[in-house]
């Protein structure tokens, strides 16, 4: 708890008060007890610091921006490890409704325990009768579950499988420009450990189907001793010797990291300091971003799966362009410690895979509460493999590009689902950023922005920005002082809460099918934390060529109902084979054959 200052007497207890909602029920007005808040840090259960705050009348408590106590009166009500406030504390413990405002419990009611992983593992389907193909090409396009079965039955070792994917990465990357760093030494080390463990009985059962499976990480995810460049020339030599939470999860599942894959510069678009990532289905197209590398590499069979991120479209757009299955999970499902942050309230991590079943397996490995990410939690997901789709009703939007598949038992309603809600605040992206804009001003005036990619996209705007201080720009453009942004952010968060409730109330189906790249839907889905899985549904021929472009759609569900979207995607893919198609990676164009070995320089 921080000491209040003359400029901000409300700062004490701010961490607790940030949970207060202006629409939460208040204690009864006739309550005579004037103790409003007791802040009890529980860093150690035997060392409690008690702070008593009092207020003249509870009916004045209307939201987080209201002052709790005057600075002049705060000190005389403070007590530390003494009995001075014991009577008032006892009376405060009776005010359960007041504590509901803060989403906390009274300090003596529960025993302090560290956060525990309460996840219930999914029940994976039995994969039997899998035989090792003769060609490495066929092996590369097998599903995660099939590859896991090959490893489990010792038809292939993890080291051999790792070698196959490393060779493919090095062979095709010169054209696709999708890899930033090969983690070859680490990969073979982890693969050998996986093989050694597999020699022990029951290892596959205890470690799961990802044991020994190679994969890639978007290069905004930190891995010790390897570069984490964020796709930017400025940070191309940056090494963050921390283990990202999602990397820890996959390592504990026995998965093998083979490469750090392209992120668009600073997690934006598909342009990075080494080039621009291309679409394996049509190299005249770019993969879009910013999870460009994970999408392109998974599509080309260069990795069985990869982890990407999304703030606004960075999973859905490249997955749709590259024709693969990818899941943007409910906000907070996957911990983000060790990952470059764009927006704490929007950033999400999710898997890129060849099929929905693989997405389910990977999600099961990486979901759960990250103790260092306050937004993460143990979401109460049901098992997608056990969802009874006969009980589901699915709506579809007019823009859904889908093939009418006869999925047994699933009710497809011939209806149009409308989400009756609007975003009423135009300031949702603003932060309390006085320090940020000051740094930006100095950064631009010193011409450090010349080091960043995509400078030619807004040349006039970027050069004009050097002439106008950032603080002046915000004040002149939006007509208010930078110092009131905090209030606007609070209003925006309340508007966001209302938007989430409106979306939930408008959901009259279990899920709906719609365009996964519609910008308005992308923004709304990310604002409310809604899960969506991108599913390939077909192809369109490109005129005057023999190449095709992929068609995809999205299956949307309510927050914390990822299992519904996953179950429907698995049902659809059980009767279609669009997700099993392979891009013509070995014949990229009339005059663009791939040499083996490649002659193009590999990125550092």
PDB file of N, CA and C in Angstrom, residues 244-323:
ATOM      1  N   UNK A 244       9.811 -17.451 -20.456  1.00  0.00           N
ATOM      2  CA  UNK A 244       8.405 -17.081 -20.560  1.00  0.00           C
ATOM      3  C   UNK A 244       7.549 -18.207 -19.989  1.00  0.00           C
ATOM      4  N   UNK A 245       6.413 -17.814 -19.419  1.00  0.00           N
ATOM      5  CA  UNK A 245       5.523 -18.792 -18.788  1.00  0.00           C
ATOM      6  C   UNK A 245       5.069 -19.850 -19.789  1.00  0.00           C
ATOM      7  N   UNK A 246       4.723 -19.444 -20.994  1.00  0.00           N
ATOM      8  CA  UNK A 246       4.235 -20.403 -21.984  1.00  0.00           C
ATOM      9  C   UNK A 246       5.356 -21.354 -22.399  1.00  0.00           C
ATOM     10  N   UNK A 247       6.580 -20.866 -22.443  1.00  0.00           N
ATOM     11  CA  UNK A 247       7.718 -21.740 -22.742  1.00  0.00           C
ATOM     12  C   UNK A 247       7.920 -22.759 -21.625  1.00  0.00           C
ATOM     13  N   UNK A 248       7.783 -22.325 -20.381  1.00  0.00           N
ATOM     14  CA  UNK A 248       7.892 -23.260 -19.259  1.00  0.00           C
ATOM     15  C   UNK A 248       6.846 -24.361 -19.363  1.00  0.00           C
ATOM     16  N   UNK A 249       5.619 -23.981 -19.709  1.00  0.00           N
ATOM     17  CA  UNK A 249       4.537 -24.959 -19.843  1.00  0.00           C
ATOM     18  C   UNK A 249       4.878 -26.015 -20.890  1.00  0.00           C
ATOM     19  N   UNK A 250       5.331 -25.552 -22.034  1.00  0.00           N
ATOM     20  CA  UNK A 250       5.619 -26.490 -23.111  1.00  0.00           C
ATOM     21  C   UNK A 250       6.844 -27.343 -22.789  1.00  0.00           C
ATOM     22  N   UNK A 251       7.812 -26.753 -22.121  1.00  0.00           N
ATOM     23  CA  UNK A 251       8.986 -27.531 -21.727  1.00  0.00           C
ATOM     24  C   UNK A 251       8.604 -28.627 -20.744  1.00  0.00           C
ATOM     25  N   UNK A 252       7.715 -28.299 -19.808  1.00  0.00           N
ATOM     26  CA  UNK A 252       7.280 -29.312 -18.844  1.00  0.00           C
ATOM     27  C   UNK A 252       6.447 -30.403 -19.507  1.00  0.00           C
ATOM     28  N   UNK A 253       5.827 -30.088 -20.654  1.00  0.00           N
ATOM     29  CA  UNK A 253       5.064 -31.092 -21.400  1.00  0.00           C
ATOM     30  C   UNK A 253       5.962 -31.942 -22.286  1.00  0.00           C
ATOM     31  N   UNK A 254       7.257 -31.618 -22.330  1.00  0.00           N
ATOM     32  CA  UNK A 254       8.203 -32.401 -23.116  1.00  0.00           C
ATOM     33  C   UNK A 254       8.363 -31.952 -24.546  1.00  0.00           C
ATOM     34  N   UNK A 255       7.753 -30.822 -24.932  1.00  0.00           N
ATOM     35  CA  UNK A 255       7.868 -30.333 -26.303  1.00  0.00           C
ATOM     36  C   UNK A 255       9.275 -29.793 -26.560  1.00  0.00           C
ATOM     37  N   UNK A 256       9.667 -29.757 -27.827  1.00  0.00           N
ATOM     38  CA  UNK A 256      11.037 -29.428 -28.226  1.00  0.00           C
ATOM     39  C   UNK A 256      11.027 -28.145 -29.063  1.00  0.00           C
ATOM     40  N   UNK A 257      11.663 -27.092 -28.564  1.00  0.00           N
ATOM     41  CA  UNK A 257      11.706 -25.816 -29.278  1.00  0.00           C
ATOM     42  C   UNK A 257      12.776 -25.862 -30.361  1.00  0.00           C
ATOM     43  N   UNK A 258      12.372 -25.665 -31.636  1.00  0.00           N
ATOM     44  CA  UNK A 258      13.322 -25.719 -32.742  1.00  0.00           C
ATOM     45  C   UNK A 258      13.641 -24.346 -33.325  1.00  0.00           C
ATOM     46  N   UNK A 259      12.785 -23.339 -33.081  1.00  0.00           N
ATOM     47  CA  UNK A 259      13.049 -22.039 -33.702  1.00  0.00           C
ATOM     48  C   UNK A 259      12.234 -20.942 -33.049  1.00  0.00           C
ATOM     49  N   UNK A 260      12.791 -19.728 -33.097  1.00  0.00           N
ATOM     50  CA  UNK A 260      12.049 -18.507 -32.782  1.00  0.00           C
ATOM     51  C   UNK A 260      11.576 -17.943 -34.124  1.00  0.00           C
ATOM     52  N   UNK A 261      10.279 -17.776 -34.266  1.00  0.00           N
ATOM     53  CA  UNK A 261       9.678 -17.452 -35.554  1.00  0.00           C
ATOM     54  C   UNK A 261       9.347 -15.967 -35.657  1.00  0.00           C
ATOM     55  N   UNK A 262       9.177 -15.512 -36.880  1.00  0.00           N
ATOM     56  CA  UNK A 262       9.052 -14.085 -37.159  1.00  0.00           C
ATOM     57  C   UNK A 262       7.842 -13.469 -36.475  1.00  0.00           C
ATOM     58  N   UNK A 263       8.111 -12.372 -35.812  1.00  0.00           N
ATOM     59  CA  UNK A 263       7.072 -11.430 -35.411  1.00  0.00           C
ATOM     60  C   UNK A 263       7.281 -10.179 -36.237  1.00  0.00           C
ATOM     61  N   UNK A 264       6.210  -9.588 -36.725  1.00  0.00           N
ATOM     62  CA  UNK A 264       6.353  -8.280 -37.340  1.00  0.00           C
ATOM     63  C   UNK A 264       7.000  -7.326 -36.357  1.00  0.00           C
ATOM     64  N   UNK A 265       7.657  -6.309 -36.855  1.00  0.00           N
ATOM     65  CA  UNK A 265       8.400  -5.396 -35.992  1.00  0.00           C
ATOM     66  C   UNK A 265       7.526  -4.858 -34.870  1.00  0.00           C
ATOM     67  N   UNK A 266       7.991  -5.091 -33.631  1.00  0.00           N
ATOM     68  CA  UNK A 266       7.269  -4.679 -32.430  1.00  0.00           C
ATOM     69  C   UNK A 266       5.833  -5.200 -32.452  1.00  0.00           C
ATOM     70  N   UNK A 267       5.688  -6.439 -32.943  1.00  0.00           N
ATOM     71  CA  UNK A 267       4.401  -7.142 -32.968  1.00  0.00           C
ATOM     72  C   UNK A 267       3.355  -6.403 -33.789  1.00  0.00           C
ATOM     73  N   UNK A 268       3.801  -5.889 -34.939  1.00  0.00           N
ATOM     74  CA  UNK A 268       2.864  -5.214 -35.837  1.00  0.00           C
ATOM     75  C   UNK A 268       3.187  -5.598 -37.271  1.00  0.00           C
ATOM     76  N   UNK A 269       2.176  -6.034 -38.015  1.00  0.00           N
ATOM     77  CA  UNK A 269       2.284  -6.351 -39.436  1.00  0.00           C
ATOM     78  C   UNK A 269       3.253  -7.522 -39.641  1.00  0.00           C
ATOM     79  N   UNK A 270       3.662  -7.770 -40.904  1.00  0.00           N
ATOM     80  CA  UNK A 270       4.525  -8.906 -41.216  1.00  0.00           C
ATOM     81  C   UNK A 270       5.919  -8.472 -41.660  1.00  0.00           C
ATOM     82  N   UNK A 271       6.244  -7.202 -41.499  1.00  0.00           N
ATOM     83  CA  UNK A 271       7.569  -6.694 -41.870  1.00  0.00           C
ATOM     84  C   UNK A 271       8.479  -6.768 -40.649  1.00  0.00           C
ATOM     85  N   UNK A 272       9.657  -7.351 -40.833  1.00  0.00           N
ATOM     86  CA  UNK A 272      10.617  -7.451 -39.734  1.00  0.00           C
ATOM     87  C   UNK A 272      11.988  -7.038 -40.264  1.00  0.00           C
ATOM     88  N   UNK A 273      12.981  -7.042 -39.396  1.00  0.00           N
ATOM     89  CA  UNK A 273      14.276  -6.479 -39.794  1.00  0.00           C
ATOM     90  C   UNK A 273      14.986  -7.315 -40.853  1.00  0.00           C
ATOM     91  N   UNK A 274      14.554  -8.556 -41.079  1.00  0.00           N
ATOM     92  CA  UNK A 274      15.197  -9.402 -42.085  1.00  0.00           C
ATOM     93  C   UNK A 274      14.419  -9.547 -43.368  1.00  0.00           C
ATOM     94  N   UNK A 275      13.263  -8.922 -43.468  1.00  0.00           N
ATOM     95  CA  UNK A 275      12.475  -9.054 -44.692  1.00  0.00           C
ATOM     96  C   UNK A 275      10.988  -8.947 -44.418  1.00  0.00           C
ATOM     97  N   UNK A 276      10.220  -9.745 -45.166  1.00  0.00           N
ATOM     98  CA  UNK A 276       8.774  -9.759 -45.006  1.00  0.00           C
ATOM     99  C   UNK A 276       8.273 -11.175 -45.268  1.00  0.00           C
ATOM    100  N   UNK A 277       7.554 -11.733 -44.329  1.00  0.00           N
ATOM    101  CA  UNK A 277       7.149 -13.135 -44.395  1.00  0.00           C
ATOM    102  C   UNK A 277       6.074 -13.347 -45.457  1.00  0.00           C
ATOM    103  N   UNK A 278       6.220 -14.452 -46.216  1.00  0.00           N
ATOM    104  CA  UNK A 278       5.323 -14.738 -47.326  1.00  0.00           C
ATOM    105  C   UNK A 278       4.361 -15.880 -47.001  1.00  0.00           C
ATOM    106  N   UNK A 279       3.294 -15.925 -47.775  1.00  0.00           N
ATOM    107  CA  UNK A 279       2.266 -16.948 -47.643  1.00  0.00           C
ATOM    108  C   UNK A 279       2.693 -18.196 -48.416  1.00  0.00           C
ATOM    109  N   UNK A 280       2.821 -19.357 -47.776  1.00  0.00           N
ATOM    110  CA  UNK A 280       3.250 -20.567 -48.491  1.00  0.00           C
ATOM    111  C   UNK A 280       2.330 -20.963 -49.643  1.00  0.00           C
ATOM    112  N   UNK A 281       1.065 -20.593 -49.575  1.00  0.00           N
ATOM    113  CA  UNK A 281       0.139 -20.932 -50.649  1.00  0.00           C
ATOM    114  C   UNK A 281       0.337 -20.057 -51.879  1.00  0.00           C
ATOM    115  N   UNK A 282       0.867 -18.888 -51.696  1.00  0.00           N
ATOM    116  CA  UNK A 282       1.085 -17.968 -52.810  1.00  0.00           C
ATOM    117  C   UNK A 282       2.152 -16.971 -52.396  1.00  0.00           C
ATOM    118  N   UNK A 283       3.383 -17.189 -52.838  1.00  0.00           N
ATOM    119  CA  UNK A 283       4.479 -16.351 -52.343  1.00  0.00           C
ATOM    120  C   UNK A 283       4.407 -14.928 -52.873  1.00  0.00           C
ATOM    121  N   UNK A 284       3.494 -14.658 -53.785  1.00  0.00           N
ATOM    122  CA  UNK A 284       3.294 -13.275 -54.202  1.00  0.00           C
ATOM    123  C   UNK A 284       2.486 -12.499 -53.171  1.00  0.00           C
ATOM    124  N   UNK A 285       1.937 -13.221 -52.198  1.00  0.00           N
ATOM    125  CA  UNK A 285       1.226 -12.596 -51.081  1.00  0.00           C
ATOM    126  C   UNK A 285       2.096 -12.658 -49.836  1.00  0.00           C
ATOM    127  N   UNK A 286       1.879 -11.720 -48.935  1.00  0.00           N
ATOM    128  CA  UNK A 286       2.534 -11.780 -47.637  1.00  0.00           C
ATOM    129  C   UNK A 286       1.574 -12.407 -46.635  1.00  0.00           C
ATOM    130  N   UNK A 287       2.123 -12.870 -45.537  1.00  0.00           N
ATOM    131  CA  UNK A 287       1.316 -13.669 -44.610  1.00  0.00           C
ATOM    132  C   UNK A 287       0.446 -12.821 -43.695  1.00  0.00           C
ATOM    133  N   UNK A 288       0.606 -11.514 -43.729  1.00  0.00           N
ATOM    134  CA  UNK A 288       0.030 -10.573 -42.764  1.00  0.00           C
ATOM    135  C   UNK A 288       0.602 -10.858 -41.383  1.00  0.00           C
ATOM    136  N   UNK A 289       0.258 -10.040 -40.420  1.00  0.00           N
ATOM    137  CA  UNK A 289       0.921 -10.198 -39.123  1.00  0.00           C
ATOM    138  C   UNK A 289      -0.003  -9.923 -37.968  1.00  0.00           C
ATOM    139  N   UNK A 290       0.613  -9.927 -36.771  1.00  0.00           N
ATOM    140  CA  UNK A 290       2.060  -9.948 -36.623  1.00  0.00           C
ATOM    141  C   UNK A 290       2.624 -11.342 -36.346  1.00  0.00           C
ATOM    142  N   UNK A 291       1.745 -12.332 -36.159  1.00  0.00           N
ATOM    143  CA  UNK A 291       2.222 -13.708 -35.949  1.00  0.00           C
ATOM    144  C   UNK A 291       2.500 -14.349 -37.304  1.00  0.00           C
ATOM    145  N   UNK A 292       3.326 -13.667 -38.097  1.00  0.00           N
ATOM    146  CA  UNK A 292       3.581 -14.093 -39.468  1.00  0.00           C
ATOM    147  C   UNK A 292       4.350 -15.406 -39.516  1.00  0.00           C
ATOM    148  N   UNK A 293       5.412 -15.512 -38.721  1.00  0.00           N
ATOM    149  CA  UNK A 293       6.230 -16.714 -38.724  1.00  0.00           C
ATOM    150  C   UNK A 293       5.490 -17.959 -38.274  1.00  0.00           C
ATOM    151  N   UNK A 294       4.798 -17.916 -37.121  1.00  0.00           N
ATOM    152  CA  UNK A 294       4.037 -19.097 -36.695  1.00  0.00           C
ATOM    153  C   UNK A 294       3.036 -19.576 -37.737  1.00  0.00           C
ATOM    154  N   UNK A 295       2.351 -18.655 -38.410  1.00  0.00           N
ATOM    155  CA  UNK A 295       1.354 -19.048 -39.409  1.00  0.00           C
ATOM    156  C   UNK A 295       2.014 -19.674 -40.631  1.00  0.00           C
ATOM    157  N   UNK A 296       3.035 -19.019 -41.184  1.00  0.00           N
ATOM    158  CA  UNK A 296       3.680 -19.516 -42.397  1.00  0.00           C
ATOM    159  C   UNK A 296       4.384 -20.846 -42.153  1.00  0.00           C
ATOM    160  N   UNK A 297       5.081 -20.969 -41.031  1.00  0.00           N
ATOM    161  CA  UNK A 297       5.829 -22.200 -40.751  1.00  0.00           C
ATOM    162  C   UNK A 297       4.899 -23.385 -40.512  1.00  0.00           C
ATOM    163  N   UNK A 298       3.798 -23.167 -39.827  1.00  0.00           N
ATOM    164  CA  UNK A 298       2.845 -24.253 -39.609  1.00  0.00           C
ATOM    165  C   UNK A 298       2.196 -24.658 -40.922  1.00  0.00           C
ATOM    166  N   UNK A 299       1.830 -23.684 -41.734  1.00  0.00           N
ATOM    167  CA  UNK A 299       1.205 -23.966 -43.023  1.00  0.00           C
ATOM    168  C   UNK A 299       2.128 -24.769 -43.931  1.00  0.00           C
ATOM    169  N   UNK A 300       3.421 -24.468 -43.925  1.00  0.00           N
ATOM    170  CA  UNK A 300       4.386 -25.112 -44.812  1.00  0.00           C
ATOM    171  C   UNK A 300       4.930 -26.416 -44.255  1.00  0.00           C
ATOM    172  N   UNK A 301       4.441 -26.870 -43.116  1.00  0.00           N
ATOM    173  CA  UNK A 301       4.951 -28.098 -42.531  1.00  0.00           C
ATOM    174  C   UNK A 301       6.370 -27.963 -42.032  1.00  0.00           C
ATOM    175  N   UNK A 302       6.756 -26.765 -41.629  1.00  0.00           N
ATOM    176  CA  UNK A 302       8.093 -26.529 -41.088  1.00  0.00           C
ATOM    177  C   UNK A 302       8.130 -26.759 -39.584  1.00  0.00           C
ATOM    178  N   UNK A 303       6.978 -26.705 -38.936  1.00  0.00           N
ATOM    179  CA  UNK A 303       6.800 -27.094 -37.533  1.00  0.00           C
ATOM    180  C   UNK A 303       5.413 -27.728 -37.409  1.00  0.00           C
ATOM    181  N   UNK A 304       5.232 -28.671 -36.477  1.00  0.00           N
ATOM    182  CA  UNK A 304       3.898 -29.245 -36.271  1.00  0.00           C
ATOM    183  C   UNK A 304       2.916 -28.252 -35.655  1.00  0.00           C
ATOM    184  N   UNK A 305       3.433 -27.360 -34.794  1.00  0.00           N
ATOM    185  CA  UNK A 305       2.596 -26.308 -34.222  1.00  0.00           C
ATOM    186  C   UNK A 305       3.485 -25.162 -33.775  1.00  0.00           C
ATOM    187  N   UNK A 306       2.864 -24.030 -33.518  1.00  0.00           N
ATOM    188  CA  UNK A 306       3.604 -22.846 -33.076  1.00  0.00           C
ATOM    189  C   UNK A 306       2.711 -22.015 -32.172  1.00  0.00           C
ATOM    190  N   UNK A 307       3.339 -21.153 -31.385  1.00  0.00           N
ATOM    191  CA  UNK A 307       2.612 -20.252 -30.492  1.00  0.00           C
ATOM    192  C   UNK A 307       2.753 -18.828 -31.010  1.00  0.00           C
ATOM    193  N   UNK A 308       1.600 -18.170 -31.185  1.00  0.00           N
ATOM    194  CA  UNK A 308       1.585 -16.773 -31.595  1.00  0.00           C
ATOM    195  C   UNK A 308       0.849 -15.929 -30.577  1.00  0.00           C
ATOM    196  N   UNK A 309       0.644 -14.670 -30.907  1.00  0.00           N
ATOM    197  CA  UNK A 309      -0.046 -13.768 -29.989  1.00  0.00           C
ATOM    198  C   UNK A 309      -0.997 -12.885 -30.773  1.00  0.00           C
ATOM    199  N   UNK A 310      -1.961 -12.318 -30.052  1.00  0.00           N
ATOM    200  CA  UNK A 310      -2.902 -11.389 -30.678  1.00  0.00           C
ATOM    201  C   UNK A 310      -3.280 -10.294 -29.707  1.00  0.00           C
ATOM    202  N   UNK A 311      -3.273  -9.083 -30.206  1.00  0.00           N
ATOM    203  CA  UNK A 311      -3.892  -7.945 -29.544  1.00  0.00           C
ATOM    204  C   UNK A 311      -5.131  -7.528 -30.322  1.00  0.00           C
ATOM    205  N   UNK A 312      -4.989  -7.495 -31.644  1.00  0.00           N
ATOM    206  CA  UNK A 312      -6.129  -7.191 -32.518  1.00  0.00           C
ATOM    207  C   UNK A 312      -5.871  -7.784 -33.896  1.00  0.00           C
ATOM    208  N   UNK A 313      -6.095  -9.084 -34.042  1.00  0.00           N
ATOM    209  CA  UNK A 313      -6.014  -9.727 -35.346  1.00  0.00           C
ATOM    210  C   UNK A 313      -4.735 -10.454 -35.664  1.00  0.00           C
ATOM    211  N   UNK A 314      -3.760 -10.482 -34.768  1.00  0.00           N
ATOM    212  CA  UNK A 314      -2.454 -11.059 -35.083  1.00  0.00           C
ATOM    213  C   UNK A 314      -2.441 -12.578 -35.089  1.00  0.00           C
ATOM    214  N   UNK A 315      -3.491 -13.224 -34.619  1.00  0.00           N
ATOM    215  CA  UNK A 315      -3.656 -14.665 -34.797  1.00  0.00           C
ATOM    216  C   UNK A 315      -4.606 -14.940 -35.955  1.00  0.00           C
ATOM    217  N   UNK A 316      -5.739 -14.276 -35.966  1.00  0.00           N
ATOM    218  CA  UNK A 316      -6.778 -14.590 -36.942  1.00  0.00           C
ATOM    219  C   UNK A 316      -6.371 -14.231 -38.372  1.00  0.00           C
ATOM    220  N   UNK A 317      -5.743 -13.083 -38.577  1.00  0.00           N
ATOM    221  CA  UNK A 317      -5.401 -12.662 -39.938  1.00  0.00           C
ATOM    222  C   UNK A 317      -4.356 -13.568 -40.591  1.00  0.00           C
ATOM    223  N   UNK A 318      -3.192 -13.820 -39.969  1.00  0.00           N
ATOM    224  CA  UNK A 318      -2.222 -14.706 -40.632  1.00  0.00           C
ATOM    225  C   UNK A 318      -2.710 -16.142 -40.751  1.00  0.00           C
ATOM    226  N   UNK A 319      -3.514 -16.621 -39.793  1.00  0.00           N
ATOM    227  CA  UNK A 319      -4.062 -17.975 -39.910  1.00  0.00           C
ATOM    228  C   UNK A 319      -4.982 -18.075 -41.114  1.00  0.00           C
ATOM    229  N   UNK A 320      -5.818 -17.059 -41.313  1.00  0.00           N
ATOM    230  CA  UNK A 320      -6.721 -17.051 -42.464  1.00  0.00           C
ATOM    231  C   UNK A 320      -5.939 -16.956 -43.771  1.00  0.00           C
ATOM    232  N   UNK A 321      -4.916 -16.120 -43.820  1.00  0.00           N
ATOM    233  CA  UNK A 321      -4.142 -15.947 -45.049  1.00  0.00           C
ATOM    234  C   UNK A 321      -3.383 -17.237 -45.406  1.00  0.00           C
ATOM    235  N   UNK A 322      -2.825 -17.901 -44.403  1.00  0.00           N
ATOM    236  CA  UNK A 322      -1.999 -19.086 -44.658  1.00  0.00           C
ATOM    237  C   UNK A 322      -2.791 -20.388 -44.627  1.00  0.00           C
ATOM    238  N   UNK A 323      -4.091 -20.319 -44.363  1.00  0.00           N
ATOM    239  CA  UNK A 323      -4.947 -21.487 -44.471  1.00  0.00           C
ATOM    240  C   UNK A 323      -4.719 -22.561 -43.435  1.00  0.00           C
TER     241      UNK A 323
END
